Coordinates of C-alpha atoms and ligand atoms in Angstrom, one line a residue:
M1 CA 0.0 0.0 0.0
Q2 CA 1.3 3.5 -0.8
F3 CA 0.2 6.5 1.3
A4 CA -0.5 10.0 -0.2
G5 CA 2.7 11.9 -0.6
Q6 CA 4.8 8.7 -0.3
R7 CA 7.1 8.0 -3.3
A8 CA 8.3 4.6 -4.3
Y9 CA 11.9 4.4 -5.4
G10 CA 14.0 1.6 -6.6
R11 CA 12.5 -1.7 -7.9
P12 CA 8.7 -2.1 -7.3
V13 CA 7.4 -5.5 -6.4
T14 CA 5.3 -6.4 -9.4
D15 CA 4.7 -9.3 -11.7
E16 CA 6.0 -7.4 -14.6
A17 CA 9.0 -8.7 -16.6
P18 CA 12.3 -7.5 -15.1
T19 CA 13.7 -4.4 -16.8
L20 CA 17.1 -4.4 -18.6
R21 CA 18.6 -2.6 -15.6
T22 CA 17.4 -5.4 -13.2
Q23 CA 18.7 -8.1 -15.5
V24 CA 22.1 -6.4 -15.9
Y25 CA 22.3 -6.0 -12.1
T26 CA 21.4 -9.6 -11.5
V27 CA 24.2 -10.8 -13.7
L28 CA 26.8 -8.4 -12.5
R29 CA 26.3 -9.2 -8.8
Y30 CA 29.4 -11.0 -7.6
S31 CA 27.3 -13.8 -6.1
D32 CA 25.0 -14.5 -9.1
P33 CA 24.9 -18.4 -9.5
S34 CA 23.4 -18.3 -13.0
P35 CA 25.6 -19.4 -16.0
A36 CA 25.6 -15.8 -17.3
G37 CA 26.8 -14.5 -13.9
R38 CA 29.6 -17.1 -13.8
H39 CA 30.7 -16.4 -17.3
W40 CA 30.8 -12.7 -16.5
R41 CA 32.9 -13.3 -13.4
T42 CA 35.3 -15.6 -15.3
L43 CA 35.7 -12.9 -18.0
H44 CA 36.2 -10.2 -15.4
L45 CA 38.9 -12.2 -13.6
F46 CA 40.6 -13.0 -16.9
V47 CA 40.7 -9.3 -17.9
L48 CA 42.1 -8.5 -14.5
A49 CA 44.7 -11.2 -14.7
V50 CA 45.8 -10.1 -18.2
G51 CA 46.0 -6.4 -17.0
L52 CA 48.0 -7.3 -13.9
M53 CA 50.3 -9.5 -15.9
A54 CA 51.0 -6.7 -18.4
V55 CA 51.6 -4.3 -15.4
V56 CA 54.1 -6.7 -13.8
M57 CA 55.9 -7.2 -17.1
L58 CA 56.0 -3.5 -17.7
S59 CA 58.0 -3.1 -14.4
V60 CA 60.8 -5.1 -16.0
D61 CA 62.8 -2.4 -17.7
R62 CA 64.7 -4.6 -20.2
L63 CA 62.1 -7.1 -21.4
E64 CA 62.9 -8.5 -24.8
T65 CA 60.1 -11.0 -25.4
V66 CA 57.2 -8.5 -25.4
P67 CA 57.6 -4.9 -26.6
Q68 CA 56.7 -2.2 -24.1
A69 CA 54.3 -0.6 -26.6
V70 CA 52.2 -3.8 -26.7
L71 CA 52.1 -3.9 -22.9
R72 CA 51.0 -0.3 -22.8
W73 CA 48.2 -1.1 -25.3
V74 CA 47.0 -4.0 -23.1
I75 CA 46.9 -1.8 -20.1
W76 CA 45.0 0.8 -22.1
A77 CA 42.5 -1.7 -23.2
V78 CA 42.0 -3.1 -19.7
T79 CA 41.6 0.4 -18.2
V80 CA 38.9 1.2 -20.8
I81 CA 37.0 -2.0 -20.0
F82 CA 37.1 -1.1 -16.3
F83 CA 35.9 2.4 -17.1
V84 CA 32.9 1.0 -19.1
E85 CA 32.2 -1.4 -16.2
Y86 CA 32.3 1.5 -13.7
L87 CA 29.7 3.4 -15.8
V88 CA 27.5 0.4 -16.1
R89 CA 27.7 -0.3 -12.3
L90 CA 26.8 3.3 -11.7
W91 CA 23.8 3.0 -13.9
I92 CA 22.5 -0.2 -12.1
A93 CA 23.3 1.1 -8.6
P94 CA 19.6 1.9 -7.8
E95 CA 18.9 -1.9 -8.1
T96 CA 21.2 -2.6 -5.1
P97 CA 18.9 -3.8 -2.3
R98 CA 20.3 -1.5 0.4
F99 CA 19.9 1.6 -1.9
Q100 CA 16.4 0.6 -3.2
H101 CA 14.5 3.0 -1.0
H102 CA 16.6 6.0 -2.3
R103 CA 16.0 8.1 -5.4
P104 CA 18.1 6.9 -8.4
L105 CA 20.5 9.8 -8.1
W106 CA 21.0 9.4 -4.4
A107 CA 21.4 5.6 -4.8
R108 CA 24.2 6.3 -7.3
L109 CA 25.9 8.8 -5.0
N110 CA 25.7 6.3 -2.2
W111 CA 27.2 3.6 -4.4
M112 CA 30.0 5.9 -5.5
I113 CA 31.2 6.3 -1.9
S114 CA 30.7 2.6 -1.0
I115 CA 33.8 0.3 -0.9
E116 CA 32.8 -1.2 -4.3
G117 CA 32.3 2.2 -5.9
L118 CA 35.6 3.6 -4.5
I119 CA 37.5 0.5 -5.7
G120 CA 35.9 0.8 -9.1
L121 CA 36.8 4.5 -9.3
L122 CA 40.4 3.8 -8.2
A123 CA 40.7 1.2 -10.9
V124 CA 39.9 3.8 -13.6
V125 CA 42.2 6.5 -12.1
P126 CA 44.9 5.3 -14.6
A127 CA 42.4 6.2 -17.4
V128 CA 42.4 9.8 -16.0
M129 CA 46.2 9.7 -15.8
L130 CA 46.2 8.6 -19.4
A131 CA 43.7 11.2 -20.6
G132 CA 45.9 13.8 -18.9
S133 CA 48.8 12.5 -21.1
Y134 CA 50.5 10.9 -18.1
A135 CA 53.2 8.7 -19.6
I136 CA 52.8 5.1 -18.6
S137 CA 56.2 3.8 -18.4
G138 CA 58.7 2.6 -15.8
T139 CA 58.4 0.9 -12.5
D140 CA 56.5 3.7 -10.7
A141 CA 53.5 3.7 -13.0
A142 CA 53.5 -0.1 -13.0
S143 CA 53.3 -0.2 -9.2
V144 CA 50.4 2.3 -9.2
F145 CA 48.4 0.1 -11.6
C146 CA 49.2 -3.0 -9.6
I147 CA 48.0 -1.5 -6.3
L148 CA 44.8 -0.1 -7.8
W149 CA 43.8 -3.2 -9.8
I150 CA 44.7 -5.8 -7.1
L151 CA 41.9 -4.3 -5.0
K152 CA 39.4 -5.3 -7.6
F153 CA 40.3 -8.9 -7.0
G154 CA 39.1 -8.5 -3.5
L155 CA 35.5 -7.9 -4.8
H156 CA 35.5 -11.5 -6.1
A157 CA 36.2 -12.9 -2.6
P158 CA 32.9 -13.2 -0.7
A159 CA 34.9 -14.4 2.3
F160 CA 35.8 -10.8 3.0
S161 CA 32.3 -9.9 4.1
T162 CA 32.3 -13.1 6.2
L163 CA 35.7 -12.0 7.8
A164 CA 34.2 -8.6 8.7
R165 CA 31.2 -10.4 10.3
V166 CA 33.5 -12.8 12.2
V167 CA 35.7 -10.0 13.5
S168 CA 32.5 -8.1 14.6
N169 CA 30.9 -11.2 16.2
E170 CA 34.1 -12.2 18.0
R171 CA 35.3 -8.7 18.9
A172 CA 35.3 -9.4 22.7
P173 CA 37.7 -12.4 22.6
I174 CA 39.8 -10.8 19.8
A175 CA 40.2 -7.6 22.0
S176 CA 41.2 -9.8 25.0
I177 CA 43.8 -11.5 23.0
L178 CA 45.2 -8.2 21.6
I179 CA 45.3 -6.8 25.2
L180 CA 47.2 -10.0 26.3
F181 CA 49.5 -9.4 23.3
V182 CA 50.2 -5.8 24.4
I183 CA 50.8 -6.8 28.1
L184 CA 53.3 -9.6 27.1
L185 CA 55.0 -7.2 24.6
M186 CA 55.5 -4.5 27.2
L187 CA 56.6 -6.8 30.0
A188 CA 59.1 -8.6 27.7
A189 CA 60.4 -5.3 26.2
T190 CA 60.9 -3.7 29.6
A191 CA 62.6 -6.8 31.1
A192 CA 64.9 -7.1 28.0
H193 CA 65.7 -3.4 28.3
I194 CA 66.8 -3.9 31.9
F195 CA 68.8 -7.0 31.2
E196 CA 70.5 -6.0 27.9
R197 CA 70.9 -2.2 27.9
D198 CA 74.4 -2.3 29.3
K199 CA 75.7 -5.0 26.9
Q200 CA 73.8 -3.8 23.8
P201 CA 73.0 -0.1 24.2
E202 CA 72.3 0.3 20.4
Q203 CA 69.6 -2.5 20.3
F204 CA 68.1 -2.4 23.8
G205 CA 69.1 1.1 25.0
S206 CA 65.6 2.5 24.7
L207 CA 62.1 0.9 25.2
P208 CA 61.0 1.4 21.5
N209 CA 64.1 -0.5 20.4
A210 CA 63.5 -3.3 22.9
M211 CA 59.8 -3.4 21.7
W212 CA 60.9 -4.1 18.2
W213 CA 62.8 -7.2 19.4
A214 CA 59.7 -8.2 21.5
V215 CA 57.4 -7.9 18.5
V216 CA 59.7 -9.9 16.3
T217 CA 60.0 -12.6 19.0
L218 CA 56.4 -12.6 20.2
T219 CA 55.0 -13.1 16.6
T220 CA 57.6 -15.9 16.2
T221 CA 59.0 -14.1 13.1
G222 CA 62.6 -14.1 14.5
Y223 CA 64.6 -11.9 12.0
G224 CA 67.7 -12.4 14.1
D225 CA 68.8 -8.8 13.7
V226 CA 68.6 -8.2 17.4
V227 CA 69.5 -11.1 19.8
P228 CA 69.7 -11.1 23.6
V229 CA 73.1 -12.1 25.0
T230 CA 72.7 -12.0 28.7
A231 CA 71.3 -15.0 30.6
G232 CA 68.3 -13.0 31.9
G233 CA 67.6 -11.7 28.3
R234 CA 67.7 -15.2 26.9
I235 CA 65.4 -16.6 29.5
M236 CA 63.0 -13.7 28.8
G237 CA 63.3 -14.5 25.0
S238 CA 62.5 -18.2 25.5
L239 CA 59.4 -17.3 27.6
L240 CA 58.3 -14.8 25.0
M241 CA 58.6 -17.3 22.2
I242 CA 56.5 -19.9 24.0
S243 CA 53.9 -17.2 24.9
G244 CA 53.9 -16.0 21.3
I245 CA 52.9 -19.5 20.0
S246 CA 50.1 -19.7 22.6
V247 CA 48.7 -16.2 21.8
L248 CA 48.8 -16.9 18.0
A249 CA 47.1 -20.3 18.6
L250 CA 44.4 -18.6 20.7
M251 CA 43.7 -16.1 17.9
T252 CA 43.6 -18.8 15.3
G253 CA 41.2 -20.8 17.4
V254 CA 38.9 -17.8 17.9
L255 CA 38.9 -16.9 14.2
A256 CA 38.4 -20.5 13.0
T257 CA 35.5 -21.1 15.3
G258 CA 34.0 -17.8 14.3
F259 CA 34.3 -18.7 10.6
A260 CA 32.7 -22.1 11.1
Q261 CA 29.8 -20.5 13.1
E262 CA 29.3 -17.8 10.5
E263 CA 29.2 -20.3 7.7
R264 CA 26.7 -22.5 9.6
R265 CA 24.5 -19.4 10.1
R266 CA 24.7 -18.4 6.4
E267 CA 23.9 -22.0 5.3
Y268 CA 20.9 -22.1 7.7
L269 CA 19.5 -18.9 6.1
R270 CA 20.2 -20.3 2.6
V271 CA 18.4 -23.5 3.5
W272 CA 15.3 -21.7 4.9
E273 CA 14.9 -19.9 1.5
H274 CA 15.0 -23.3 -0.3
V275 CA 12.9 -25.3 2.1
A276 CA 9.8 -23.3 1.4
R277 CA 9.9 -24.6 -2.2
V278 CA 9.6 -28.3 -1.1
P279 CA 6.0 -29.3 -0.5
I280 CA 6.8 -32.2 1.8
F281 CA 8.0 -29.7 4.4
A282 CA 5.1 -27.3 3.9
A283 CA 2.8 -28.9 6.5
L284 CA 5.4 -29.0 9.2
G285 CA 5.3 -26.5 12.1
V286 CA 8.0 -23.9 12.5
V287 CA 9.8 -25.7 15.4
T288 CA 10.0 -29.0 13.5
L289 CA 11.0 -27.2 10.4
S290 CA 13.8 -25.2 12.1
E291 CA 15.2 -28.5 13.4
I292 CA 15.2 -30.0 9.8
V293 CA 16.7 -26.8 8.3
G294 CA 19.6 -27.2 10.7
K295 CA 20.4 -30.6 9.2
L296 CA 20.0 -29.8 5.5
R297 CA 22.8 -28.5 3.2
T298 CA 22.4 -26.7 -0.1
R299 CA 24.3 -28.1 -3.1
Y300 CA 24.4 -26.5 -6.6
Y301 CA 24.9 -28.8 -9.6
P302 CA 25.4 -27.8 -13.2
P303 CA 23.6 -29.7 -15.9
R304 CA 24.6 -33.4 -16.8
V305 CA 26.2 -34.2 -13.5
T306 CA 25.5 -37.6 -11.9
V307 CA 24.3 -37.0 -8.4
V308 CA 23.9 -40.7 -7.4
R309 CA 25.1 -43.8 -9.2
R310 CA 23.3 -47.1 -9.3
G311 CA 25.0 -49.7 -7.0
D312 CA 26.8 -47.1 -4.8
P313 CA 26.1 -47.2 -1.1
G314 CA 23.4 -44.6 -0.1
D315 CA 24.5 -42.1 2.5
S316 CA 22.0 -39.3 1.9
M317 CA 18.8 -38.2 0.3
F318 CA 18.0 -35.1 -1.8
F319 CA 15.2 -32.6 -2.1
I320 CA 15.0 -30.6 -5.4
S321 CA 14.7 -26.9 -4.6
S322 CA 15.0 -25.8 -8.2
G323 CA 16.0 -27.5 -11.4
E324 CA 15.4 -31.0 -12.8
V325 CA 17.0 -34.5 -12.5
E326 CA 16.6 -37.6 -14.6
V327 CA 16.3 -41.0 -12.8
R328 CA 17.8 -43.7 -15.1
L329 CA 15.8 -46.7 -14.1
P330 CA 17.4 -50.2 -14.1
T331 CA 14.6 -51.4 -16.5
G332 CA 15.9 -49.0 -19.2
G333 CA 13.4 -46.1 -19.1
S334 CA 13.8 -42.9 -17.2
V335 CA 11.7 -40.6 -15.0
R336 CA 12.2 -36.8 -14.6
L337 CA 11.8 -35.2 -11.2
S338 CA 11.7 -31.4 -10.8
D339 CA 11.1 -28.6 -8.2
G340 CA 9.8 -29.9 -4.8
A341 CA 10.4 -33.6 -5.5
F342 CA 12.9 -35.8 -3.6
F343 CA 15.1 -38.8 -4.4
G344 CA 17.7 -41.1 -2.9
E345 CA 15.3 -42.2 -0.1
M346 CA 15.1 -45.9 -1.2
A347 CA 18.7 -46.7 -0.3
L348 CA 18.2 -45.2 3.1
L349 CA 14.9 -46.9 3.9
E350 CA 15.9 -50.3 2.5
R351 CA 19.5 -50.1 3.6
Q352 CA 20.4 -51.3 0.1
P353 CA 22.7 -49.8 -2.6
R354 CA 21.3 -47.1 -4.9
S355 CA 18.5 -48.6 -7.1
A356 CA 19.1 -46.2 -10.0
S357 CA 21.5 -43.5 -11.3
V358 CA 20.2 -39.9 -11.0
A359 CA 21.7 -37.0 -13.1
T360 CA 20.8 -33.3 -13.5
T361 CA 19.4 -32.2 -16.8
R362 CA 19.7 -28.4 -16.1
P363 CA 21.3 -26.2 -13.3
T364 CA 19.9 -27.7 -10.1
T365 CA 19.9 -26.7 -6.5
L366 CA 19.4 -29.6 -4.1
L367 CA 19.0 -29.9 -0.3
V368 CA 21.0 -32.8 1.0
L369 CA 20.0 -34.7 4.1
Y370 CA 22.6 -37.2 5.4
A371 CA 21.6 -40.7 6.4
S372 CA 22.2 -40.3 10.2
D373 CA 20.1 -37.1 10.2
F374 CA 17.4 -38.8 8.1
Y375 CA 17.1 -41.7 10.6
E376 CA 17.0 -39.2 13.5
I377 CA 14.3 -37.1 11.9
A378 CA 12.3 -40.1 10.7
S379 CA 12.2 -41.4 14.3
H380 CA 10.5 -38.4 15.8
I381 CA 8.6 -36.8 12.8
P382 CA 6.4 -39.8 11.8
A383 CA 4.4 -37.7 9.3
L384 CA 7.5 -36.9 7.3
A385 CA 8.8 -40.5 7.5
E386 CA 5.4 -41.8 6.4
A387 CA 5.2 -39.5 3.3
V388 CA 8.7 -40.5 2.2
E389 CA 8.0 -44.2 2.8
N390 CA 4.7 -44.0 0.8
E391 CA 6.5 -42.4 -2.1
A392 CA 9.3 -45.0 -2.0
R393 CA 6.7 -47.8 -2.0
R394 CA 4.9 -46.3 -5.0
R395 CA 8.2 -46.0 -6.8
R396 CA 9.2 -49.6 -6.0
E397 CA 5.9 -50.9 -7.3
E398 CA 6.2 -48.8 -10.4
N399 CA 9.7 -50.2 -11.0
L400 CA 8.5 -53.8 -10.5
G401 CA 5.5 -53.1 -12.8
R402 CA 7.9 -51.8 -15.5
Q403 CA 10.2 -54.8 -15.0
A404 CA 7.3 -57.3 -15.3
T405 CA 6.1 -55.6 -18.5
G406 CA 9.6 -55.7 -19.9
T407 CA 10.1 -59.4 -19.1
R408 CA 6.7 -60.4 -20.6
R409 CA 7.6 -58.6 -23.8
Ligands
CMP1 P1 17.9 -44.6 -4.3 O1 17.7 -46.1 -4.6 O2 18.5 -44.3 -3.0 O3 18.7 -44.0 -5.5 C1 18.1 -43.8 -6.8 C2 16.8 -43.1 -6.6 O4 16.0 -42.9 -7.7 C3 15.9 -43.9 -5.7 O5 16.5 -43.9 -4.4 C4 14.7 -43.1 -5.8 O6 14.6 -41.9 -5.0 C5 14.7 -42.7 -7.3 N1 13.8 -43.6 -8.1 C6 13.9 -44.9 -8.3 N2 12.8 -45.3 -9.0 C7 12.1 -44.2 -9.3 C8 10.8 -44.0 -9.9 N3 10.2 -45.0 -10.5 N4 10.3 -42.7 -10.0 C9 11.0 -41.7 -9.4 N5 12.1 -41.9 -8.7 C10 12.7 -43.1 -8.6

């Protein structure tokens, strides 16, 4: 509902066909799973790699294999491609979900000052330098391109946003570890300063100098440029090295656990989205459903991939969220299953090898339920177990019927 005076900006929720801008936005998203999106990302990475390679080669002053002029042309071409990409991304900015409630102009300004917009702009800075007849030659220019373009690679790494979330979620333990780091560093630097200052006034004569040694030792880097020589200094160094390993191990543990938890949370949300498309789950209450969602995993398959092979042991069953699979029956025929259907249940129920091979016919997203989770769910959600068993029985009878018809013929 829209109130008087209220204006709707961005993409309205209608049944109309998507506009060209929406379609372009969908493909250019860094997470688009469609073939067009994947092709675009591959092309983009290829252009980036070629550009960076040319830049690296340009920094070698006396390169005989590729003339400098060719390298400069490659850099030119890549810069122009990035410039066009920047303009297209500016045009589609109002489609970005977080800017959809803004006017198009405001959405574009917001995008321009976002991390993605700034990285895009920095990548085309060389174009401005070129337009201003800045000569691209020599090591300095090459390093500028390298630094600006390598940032674009980061946009292809979805793990960066996960890392930001992990750091934000785990900020309390991370802060404690950093404080512990600083305490150890100051204690060790002060002790080393006391023990070593007379013997090595150059290296340990001041606290900042002693702190450099403490950082190198605590992080277990050990350049060896500054070494304690007194007994007290060496004991201090040994204790610091052992503490360094413990502090780093603590940090690794916190980050690894945080990453695993974040990934589990994301997977949970992804599965919720897909579960709604599978009718067998529709009748279940929210509590039961949330329990099942925690046990399902999403898997994306391209076309013509065999998901289960006849005769293999069955360790999971699958629900089709979107796409289509072909069941190649042992009798020779085949059956196609699409959105909302499930397969792979017979091996679990009968504790027998797979009765047929199943392959995708088009890009397909499946929800996977592992055998142990299936048995656990089946034991306390009888309605679900019954629905799966009924369908398995119907399929078995259908297969026997087909087999009998085939034998008689
Ligand atoms: P499973 O035996 O574990 O692995 C192959 C799967 O193909 C099987 O489970 C069923 O889920 C599915 N399947 C077998 N026969 C049919 C059929 N007639 N119709 C639909 N699916 C079938």
